[in-house]
PDB file of C-alpha atoms in Angstrom:
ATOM      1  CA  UNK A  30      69.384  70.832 100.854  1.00 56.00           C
ATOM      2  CA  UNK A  31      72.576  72.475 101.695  1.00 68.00           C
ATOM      3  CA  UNK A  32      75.641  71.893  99.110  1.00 93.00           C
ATOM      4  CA  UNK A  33      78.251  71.057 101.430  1.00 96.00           C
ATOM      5  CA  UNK A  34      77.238  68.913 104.164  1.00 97.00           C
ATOM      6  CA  UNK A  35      79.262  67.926 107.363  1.00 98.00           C
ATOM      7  CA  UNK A  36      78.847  64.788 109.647  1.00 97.00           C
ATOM      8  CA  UNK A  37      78.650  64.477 112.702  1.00 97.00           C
ATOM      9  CA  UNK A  38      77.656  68.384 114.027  1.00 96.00           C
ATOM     10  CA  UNK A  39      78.629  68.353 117.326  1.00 97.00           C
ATOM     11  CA  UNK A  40      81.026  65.283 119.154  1.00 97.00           C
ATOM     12  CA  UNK A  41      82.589  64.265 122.260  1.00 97.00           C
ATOM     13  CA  UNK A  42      85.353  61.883 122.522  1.00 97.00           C
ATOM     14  CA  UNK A  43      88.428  61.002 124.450  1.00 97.00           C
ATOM     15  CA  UNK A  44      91.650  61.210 124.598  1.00 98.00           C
ATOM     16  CA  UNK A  45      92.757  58.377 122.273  1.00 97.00           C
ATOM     17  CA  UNK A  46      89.671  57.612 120.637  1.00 97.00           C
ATOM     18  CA  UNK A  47      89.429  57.663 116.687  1.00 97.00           C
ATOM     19  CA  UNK A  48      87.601  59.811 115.188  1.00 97.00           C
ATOM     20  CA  UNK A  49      86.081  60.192 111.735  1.00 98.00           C
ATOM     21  CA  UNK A  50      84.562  63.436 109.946  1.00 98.00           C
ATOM     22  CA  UNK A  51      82.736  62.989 107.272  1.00 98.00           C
ATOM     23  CA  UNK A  52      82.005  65.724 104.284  1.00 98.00           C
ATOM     24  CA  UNK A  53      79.808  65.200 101.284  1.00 98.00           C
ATOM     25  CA  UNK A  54      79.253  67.638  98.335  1.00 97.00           C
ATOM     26  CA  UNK A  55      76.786  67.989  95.893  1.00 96.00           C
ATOM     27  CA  UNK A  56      78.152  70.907  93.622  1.00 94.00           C
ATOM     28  CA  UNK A  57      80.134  68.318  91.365  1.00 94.00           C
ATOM     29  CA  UNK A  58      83.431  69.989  92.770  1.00 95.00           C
ATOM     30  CA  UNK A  59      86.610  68.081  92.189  1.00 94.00           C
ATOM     31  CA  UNK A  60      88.653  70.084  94.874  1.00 95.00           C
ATOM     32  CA  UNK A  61      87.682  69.525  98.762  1.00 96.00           C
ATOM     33  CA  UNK A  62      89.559  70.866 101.901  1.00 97.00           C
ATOM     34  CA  UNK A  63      89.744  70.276 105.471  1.00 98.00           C
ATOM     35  CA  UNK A  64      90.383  72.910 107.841  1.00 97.00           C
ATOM     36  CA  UNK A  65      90.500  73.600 111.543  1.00 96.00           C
ATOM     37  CA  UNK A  66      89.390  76.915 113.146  1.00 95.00           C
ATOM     38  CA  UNK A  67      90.544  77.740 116.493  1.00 92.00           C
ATOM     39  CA  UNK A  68      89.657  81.143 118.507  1.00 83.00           C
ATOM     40  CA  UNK A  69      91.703  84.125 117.101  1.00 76.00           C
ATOM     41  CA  UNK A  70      93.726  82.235 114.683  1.00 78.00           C
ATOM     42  CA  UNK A  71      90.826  82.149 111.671  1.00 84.00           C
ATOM     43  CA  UNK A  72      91.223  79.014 109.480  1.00 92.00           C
ATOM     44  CA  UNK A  73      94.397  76.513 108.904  1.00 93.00           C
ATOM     45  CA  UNK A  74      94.615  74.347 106.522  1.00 94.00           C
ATOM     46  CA  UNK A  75      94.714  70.260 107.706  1.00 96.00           C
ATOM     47  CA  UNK A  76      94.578  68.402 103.863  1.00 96.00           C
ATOM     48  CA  UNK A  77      93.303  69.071 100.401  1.00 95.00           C
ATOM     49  CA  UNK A  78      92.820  66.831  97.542  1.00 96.00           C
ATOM     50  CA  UNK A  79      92.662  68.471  93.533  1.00 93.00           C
ATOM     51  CA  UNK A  80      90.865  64.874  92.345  1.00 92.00           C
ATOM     52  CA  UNK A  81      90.158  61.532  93.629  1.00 93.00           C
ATOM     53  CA  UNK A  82      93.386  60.479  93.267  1.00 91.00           C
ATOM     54  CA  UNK A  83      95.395  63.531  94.621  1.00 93.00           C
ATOM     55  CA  UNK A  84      96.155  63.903  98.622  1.00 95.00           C
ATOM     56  CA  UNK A  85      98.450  66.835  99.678  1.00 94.00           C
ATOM     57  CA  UNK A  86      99.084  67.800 103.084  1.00 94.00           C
ATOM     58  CA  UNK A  87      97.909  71.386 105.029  1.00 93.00           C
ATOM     59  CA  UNK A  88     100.167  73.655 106.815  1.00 90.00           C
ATOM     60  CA  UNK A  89      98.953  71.102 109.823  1.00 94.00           C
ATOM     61  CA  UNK A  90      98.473  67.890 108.915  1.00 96.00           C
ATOM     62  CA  UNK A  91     100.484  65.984 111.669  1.00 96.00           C
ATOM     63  CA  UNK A  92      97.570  63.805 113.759  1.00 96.00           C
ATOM     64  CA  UNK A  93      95.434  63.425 110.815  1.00 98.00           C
ATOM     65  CA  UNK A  94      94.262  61.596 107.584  1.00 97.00           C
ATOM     66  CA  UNK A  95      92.143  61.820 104.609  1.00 98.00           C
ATOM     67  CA  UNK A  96      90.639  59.554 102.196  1.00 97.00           C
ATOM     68  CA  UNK A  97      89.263  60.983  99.243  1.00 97.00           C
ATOM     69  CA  UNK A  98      86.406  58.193  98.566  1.00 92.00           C
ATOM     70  CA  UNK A  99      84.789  59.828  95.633  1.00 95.00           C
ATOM     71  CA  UNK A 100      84.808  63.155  93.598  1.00 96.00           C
ATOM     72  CA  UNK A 101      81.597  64.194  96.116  1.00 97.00           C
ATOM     73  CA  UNK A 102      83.078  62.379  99.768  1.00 97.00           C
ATOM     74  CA  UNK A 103      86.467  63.579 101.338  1.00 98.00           C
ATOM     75  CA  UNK A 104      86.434  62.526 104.817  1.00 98.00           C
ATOM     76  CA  UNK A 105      89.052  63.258 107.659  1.00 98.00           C
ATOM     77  CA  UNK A 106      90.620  60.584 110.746  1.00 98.00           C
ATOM     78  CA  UNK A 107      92.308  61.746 114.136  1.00 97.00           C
ATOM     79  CA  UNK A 108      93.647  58.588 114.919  1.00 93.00           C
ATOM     80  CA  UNK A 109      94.239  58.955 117.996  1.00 96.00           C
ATOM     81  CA  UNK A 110      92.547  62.251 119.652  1.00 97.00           C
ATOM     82  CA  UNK A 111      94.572  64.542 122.111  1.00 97.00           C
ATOM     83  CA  UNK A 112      92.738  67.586 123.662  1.00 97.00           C
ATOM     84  CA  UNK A 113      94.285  69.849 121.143  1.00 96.00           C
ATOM     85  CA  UNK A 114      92.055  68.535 118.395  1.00 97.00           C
ATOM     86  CA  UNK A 115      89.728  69.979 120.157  1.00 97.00           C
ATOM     87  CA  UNK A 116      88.720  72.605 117.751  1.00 97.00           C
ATOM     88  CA  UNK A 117      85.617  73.338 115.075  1.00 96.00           C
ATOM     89  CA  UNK A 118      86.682  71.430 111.900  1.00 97.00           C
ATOM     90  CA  UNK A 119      85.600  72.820 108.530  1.00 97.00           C
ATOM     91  CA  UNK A 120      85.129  70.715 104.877  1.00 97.00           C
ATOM     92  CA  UNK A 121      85.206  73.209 102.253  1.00 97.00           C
ATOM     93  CA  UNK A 122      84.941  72.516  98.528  1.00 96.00           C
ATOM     94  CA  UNK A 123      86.008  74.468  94.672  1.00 94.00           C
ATOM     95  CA  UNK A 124      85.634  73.761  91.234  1.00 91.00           C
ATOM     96  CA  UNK A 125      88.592  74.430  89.017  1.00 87.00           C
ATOM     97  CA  UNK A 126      89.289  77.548  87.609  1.00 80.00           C
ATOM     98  CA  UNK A 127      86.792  79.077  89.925  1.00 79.00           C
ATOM     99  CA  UNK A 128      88.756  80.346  93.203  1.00 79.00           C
ATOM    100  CA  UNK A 129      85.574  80.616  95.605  1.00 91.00           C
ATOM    101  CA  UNK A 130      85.378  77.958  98.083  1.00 94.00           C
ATOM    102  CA  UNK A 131      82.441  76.910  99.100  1.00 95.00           C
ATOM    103  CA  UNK A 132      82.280  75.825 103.007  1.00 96.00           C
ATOM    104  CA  UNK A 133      80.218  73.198 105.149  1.00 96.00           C
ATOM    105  CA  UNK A 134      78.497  74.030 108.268  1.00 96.00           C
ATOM    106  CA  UNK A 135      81.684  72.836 110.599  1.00 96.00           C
ATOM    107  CA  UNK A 136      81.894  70.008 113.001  1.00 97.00           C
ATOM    108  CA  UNK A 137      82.121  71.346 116.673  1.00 96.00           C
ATOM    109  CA  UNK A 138      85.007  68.411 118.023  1.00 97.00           C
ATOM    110  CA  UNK A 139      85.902  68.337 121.878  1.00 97.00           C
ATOM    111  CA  UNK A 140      88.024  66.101 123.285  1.00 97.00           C
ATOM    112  CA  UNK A 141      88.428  65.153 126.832  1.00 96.00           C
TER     113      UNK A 141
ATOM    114  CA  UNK B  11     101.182  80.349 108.153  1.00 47.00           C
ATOM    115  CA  UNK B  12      98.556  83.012 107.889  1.00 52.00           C
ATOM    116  CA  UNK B  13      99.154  85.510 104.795  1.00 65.00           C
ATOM    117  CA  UNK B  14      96.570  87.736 105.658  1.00 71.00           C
ATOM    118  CA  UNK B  15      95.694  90.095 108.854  1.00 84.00           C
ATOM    119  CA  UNK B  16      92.849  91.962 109.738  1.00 88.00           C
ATOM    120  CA  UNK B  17      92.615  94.891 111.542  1.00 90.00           C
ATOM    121  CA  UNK B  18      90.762  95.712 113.407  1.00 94.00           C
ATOM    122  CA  UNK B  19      89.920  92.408 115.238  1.00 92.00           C
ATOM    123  CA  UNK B  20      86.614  93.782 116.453  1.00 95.00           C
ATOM    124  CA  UNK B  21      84.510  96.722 115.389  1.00 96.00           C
ATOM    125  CA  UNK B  22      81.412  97.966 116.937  1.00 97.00           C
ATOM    126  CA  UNK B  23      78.587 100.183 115.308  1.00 96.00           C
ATOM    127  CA  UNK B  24      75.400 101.296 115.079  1.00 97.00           C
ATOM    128  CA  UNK B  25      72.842 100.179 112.278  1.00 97.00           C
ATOM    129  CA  UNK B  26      73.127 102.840 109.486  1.00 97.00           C
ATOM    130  CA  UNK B  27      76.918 103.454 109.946  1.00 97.00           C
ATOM    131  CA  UNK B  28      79.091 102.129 107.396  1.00 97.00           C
ATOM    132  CA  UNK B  29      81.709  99.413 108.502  1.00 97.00           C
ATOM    133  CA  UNK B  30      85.684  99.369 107.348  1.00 97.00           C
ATOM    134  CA  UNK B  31      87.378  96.912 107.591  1.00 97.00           C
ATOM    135  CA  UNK B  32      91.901  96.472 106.398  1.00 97.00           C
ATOM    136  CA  UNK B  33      93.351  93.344 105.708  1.00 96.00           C
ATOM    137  CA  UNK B  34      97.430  93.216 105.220  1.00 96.00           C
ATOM    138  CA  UNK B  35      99.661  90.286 103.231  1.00 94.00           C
ATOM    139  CA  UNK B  36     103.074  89.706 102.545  1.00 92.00           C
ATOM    140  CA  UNK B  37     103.027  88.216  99.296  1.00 89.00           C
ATOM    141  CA  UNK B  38     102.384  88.624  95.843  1.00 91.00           C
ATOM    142  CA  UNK B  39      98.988  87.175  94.850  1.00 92.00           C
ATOM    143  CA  UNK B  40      96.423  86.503  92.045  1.00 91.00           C
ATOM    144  CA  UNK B  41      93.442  87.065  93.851  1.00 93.00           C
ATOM    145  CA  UNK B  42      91.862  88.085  97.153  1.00 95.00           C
ATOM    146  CA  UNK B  43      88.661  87.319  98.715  1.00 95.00           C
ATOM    147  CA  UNK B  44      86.260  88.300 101.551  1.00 97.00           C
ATOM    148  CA  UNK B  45      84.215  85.710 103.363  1.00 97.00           C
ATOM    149  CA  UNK B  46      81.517  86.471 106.500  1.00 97.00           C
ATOM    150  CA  UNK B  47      81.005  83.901 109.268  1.00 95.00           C
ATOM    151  CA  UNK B  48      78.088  83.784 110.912  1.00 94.00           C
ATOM    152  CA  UNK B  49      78.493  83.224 114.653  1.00 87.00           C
ATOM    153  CA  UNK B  50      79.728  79.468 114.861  1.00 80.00           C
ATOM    154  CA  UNK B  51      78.612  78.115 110.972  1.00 88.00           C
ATOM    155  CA  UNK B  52      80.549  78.078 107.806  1.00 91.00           C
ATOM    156  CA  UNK B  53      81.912  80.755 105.612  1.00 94.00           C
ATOM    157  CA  UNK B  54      80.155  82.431 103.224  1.00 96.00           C
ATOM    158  CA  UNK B  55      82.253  84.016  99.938  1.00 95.00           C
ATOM    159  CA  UNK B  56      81.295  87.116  99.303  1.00 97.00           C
ATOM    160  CA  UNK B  57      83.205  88.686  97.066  1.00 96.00           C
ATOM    161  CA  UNK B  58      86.774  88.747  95.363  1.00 95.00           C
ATOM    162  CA  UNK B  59      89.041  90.851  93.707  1.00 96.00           C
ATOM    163  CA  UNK B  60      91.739  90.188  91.278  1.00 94.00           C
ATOM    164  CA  UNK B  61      95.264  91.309  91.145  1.00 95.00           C
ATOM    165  CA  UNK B  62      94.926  93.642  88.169  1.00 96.00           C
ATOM    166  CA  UNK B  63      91.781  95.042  89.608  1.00 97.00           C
ATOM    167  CA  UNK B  64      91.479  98.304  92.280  1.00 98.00           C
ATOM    168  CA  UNK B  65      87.620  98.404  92.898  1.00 98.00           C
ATOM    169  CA  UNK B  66      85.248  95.890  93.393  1.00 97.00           C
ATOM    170  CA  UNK B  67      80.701  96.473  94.109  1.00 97.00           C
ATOM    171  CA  UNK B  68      78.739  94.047  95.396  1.00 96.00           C
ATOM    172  CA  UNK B  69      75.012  95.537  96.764  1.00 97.00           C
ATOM    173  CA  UNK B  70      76.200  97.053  99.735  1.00 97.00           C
ATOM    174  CA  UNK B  71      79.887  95.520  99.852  1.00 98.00           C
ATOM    175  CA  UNK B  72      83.089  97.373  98.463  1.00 98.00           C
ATOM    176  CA  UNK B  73      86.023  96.095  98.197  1.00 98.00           C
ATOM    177  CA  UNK B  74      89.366  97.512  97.147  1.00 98.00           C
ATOM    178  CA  UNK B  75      93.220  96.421  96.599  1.00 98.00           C
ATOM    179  CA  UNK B  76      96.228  98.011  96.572  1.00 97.00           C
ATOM    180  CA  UNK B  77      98.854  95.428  95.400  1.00 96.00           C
ATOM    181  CA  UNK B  78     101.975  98.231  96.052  1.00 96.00           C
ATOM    182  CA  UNK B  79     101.070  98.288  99.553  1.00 96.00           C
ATOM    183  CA  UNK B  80      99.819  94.536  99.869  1.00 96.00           C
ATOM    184  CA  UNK B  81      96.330  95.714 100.993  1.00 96.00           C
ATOM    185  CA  UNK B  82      92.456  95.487 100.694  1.00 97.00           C
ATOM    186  CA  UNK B  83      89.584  97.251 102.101  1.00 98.00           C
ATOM    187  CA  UNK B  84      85.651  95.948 102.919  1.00 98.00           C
ATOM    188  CA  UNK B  85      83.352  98.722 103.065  1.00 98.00           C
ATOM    189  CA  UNK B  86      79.812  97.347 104.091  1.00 98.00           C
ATOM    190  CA  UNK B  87      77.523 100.494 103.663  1.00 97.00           C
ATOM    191  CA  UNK B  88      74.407 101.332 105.497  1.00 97.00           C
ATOM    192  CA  UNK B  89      75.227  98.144 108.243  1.00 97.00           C
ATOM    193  CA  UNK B  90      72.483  96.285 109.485  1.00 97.00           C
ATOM    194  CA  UNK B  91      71.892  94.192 112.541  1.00 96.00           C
ATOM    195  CA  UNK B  92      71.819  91.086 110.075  1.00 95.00           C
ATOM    196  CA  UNK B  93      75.498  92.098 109.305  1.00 97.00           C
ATOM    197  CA  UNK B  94      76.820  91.351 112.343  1.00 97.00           C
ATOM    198  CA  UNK B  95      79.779  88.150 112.078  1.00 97.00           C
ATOM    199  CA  UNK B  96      82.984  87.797 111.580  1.00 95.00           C
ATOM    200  CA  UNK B  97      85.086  89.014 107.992  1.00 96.00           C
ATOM    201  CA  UNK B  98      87.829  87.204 106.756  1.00 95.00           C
ATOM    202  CA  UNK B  99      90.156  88.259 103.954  1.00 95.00           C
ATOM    203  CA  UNK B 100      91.755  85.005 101.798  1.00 94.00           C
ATOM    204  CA  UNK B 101      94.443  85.235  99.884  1.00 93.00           C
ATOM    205  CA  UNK B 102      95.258  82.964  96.825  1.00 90.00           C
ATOM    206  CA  UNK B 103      98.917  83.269  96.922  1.00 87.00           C
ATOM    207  CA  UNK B 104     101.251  83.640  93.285  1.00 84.00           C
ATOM    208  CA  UNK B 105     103.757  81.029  94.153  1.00 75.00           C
ATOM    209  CA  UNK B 106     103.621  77.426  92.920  1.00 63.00           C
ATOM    210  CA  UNK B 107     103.698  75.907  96.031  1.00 65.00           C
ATOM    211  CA  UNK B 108     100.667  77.328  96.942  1.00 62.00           C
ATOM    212  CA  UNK B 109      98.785  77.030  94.132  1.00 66.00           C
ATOM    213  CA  UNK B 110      95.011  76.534  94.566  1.00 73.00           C
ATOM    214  CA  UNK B 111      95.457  76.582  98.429  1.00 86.00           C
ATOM    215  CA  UNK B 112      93.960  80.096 100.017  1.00 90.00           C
ATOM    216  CA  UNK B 113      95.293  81.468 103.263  1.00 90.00           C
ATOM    217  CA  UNK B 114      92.832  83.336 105.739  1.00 92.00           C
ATOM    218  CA  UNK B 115      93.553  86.168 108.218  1.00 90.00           C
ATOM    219  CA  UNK B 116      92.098  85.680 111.583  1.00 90.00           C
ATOM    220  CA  UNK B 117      89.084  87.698 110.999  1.00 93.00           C
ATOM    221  CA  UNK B 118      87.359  91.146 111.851  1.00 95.00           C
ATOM    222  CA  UNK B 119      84.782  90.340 114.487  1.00 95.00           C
ATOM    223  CA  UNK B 120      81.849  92.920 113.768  1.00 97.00           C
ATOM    224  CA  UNK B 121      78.845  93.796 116.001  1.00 97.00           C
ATOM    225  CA  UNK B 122      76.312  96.186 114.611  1.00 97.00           C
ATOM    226  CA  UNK B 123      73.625  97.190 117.323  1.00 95.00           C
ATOM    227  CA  UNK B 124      69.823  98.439 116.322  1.00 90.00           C
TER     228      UNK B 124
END
């Protein structure tokens, strides 16, 4: 079973719509990430949280939310979608002290 | 804001040629790594290199830093088709701000053909 899993894959929405990701890990991390990959401009950071109780904002944050659920859970909320969500949308997590992340397989995220 | 760049943004080459790839940052940092993506999945980490250090091996993979001139180098030997995807260089940058946060390049897209 893969560490870092990602929910839903693939999804289609509209303009509007909320949205939830979902990202679950089973490496007994206490950091997780959220980031957004568009097309020649590699990874951005959206949120990270350091614990359960820590949030911090990404370089990109505006148009999302996070709720850290659990140590193993970190999910991510458009509230409202606009087409330039429309990206693939990574969960990554890290163990402290250790500086690899460890990524999930991405959600693909189009909105019309 | 992206720390580091790579250049070049695509490289093409035959299976058995080596592969060399730059990546470029602006600030001081305490480490840097190298991830591969795999057309359309998630990163993979595959190596990383520490301030203090100038060389890094991994199997086929080297790696190198020169913190005067704010670079690194990935060297993948002996390419293979299974090599083809796109490299990333992450930085983990020295400043408290940024402290456990990494910032990514936008990636060396490399094809290597049979």
């Amino acid at each position: 079973d893969a560490d870092v899993t990602q929910t839903p894959r693939n999804r289609i929405t509209k303009t509007g719509k909320r949205i939830m990701l979902e990202c679950s890990q089973t490496k007994g991390h206490d950091r997780m990430y959220w980031y957004r990959q568009d097309p020649g401009l590699g990874l951005r950071l959206i949120y990270y949280s350091f614990d359960v109780k820590d949030i911090n904002k990404g370089e990109i944050s505006d148009g999302y939310s996070v709720s850290r659920q659990a140590q193993a859970k970190f999910s991510l909320s458009l509230e409202s979608a606009i087409p330039n969500q429309t990206a693939l949308y990574f969960c990554a997590s890290a163990s402290t002290g250790r500086n690899e992340q460890f990524f999930g397989p991405g959600t693909r995220l189009t909105v019309l | 804001s992206q720390q580091g760049e790579e250049d070049p943004q695509a490289l093409s080459i035959q299976e058995g040629e080596n592969a060399t790839m730059n990546c470029s940052y602006k600030t001081s940092i305490n480490n840097l790594q190298w991830y591969r993506q795999n057309s359309g999945r998630g990163l993979v980490h595959l190596i990383l290199i520490r301030s203090n250090e100038r060389e890094k091996h991994s199997g086929r993979l080297r790696v190198t830093l020169d913190t005067s001139k704010k670079s690194s180098s990935l060297l993948i030997t002996a390419s293979r088709a299974a090599d083809t995807a796109s490299y990333f260089c992450a930085t983990d940058p020295m400043t408290t701000d940024s402290w456990g946060k990494l910032q990514f390049g936008a990636g060396t897209q490399v094809v290597v053909t049979p």
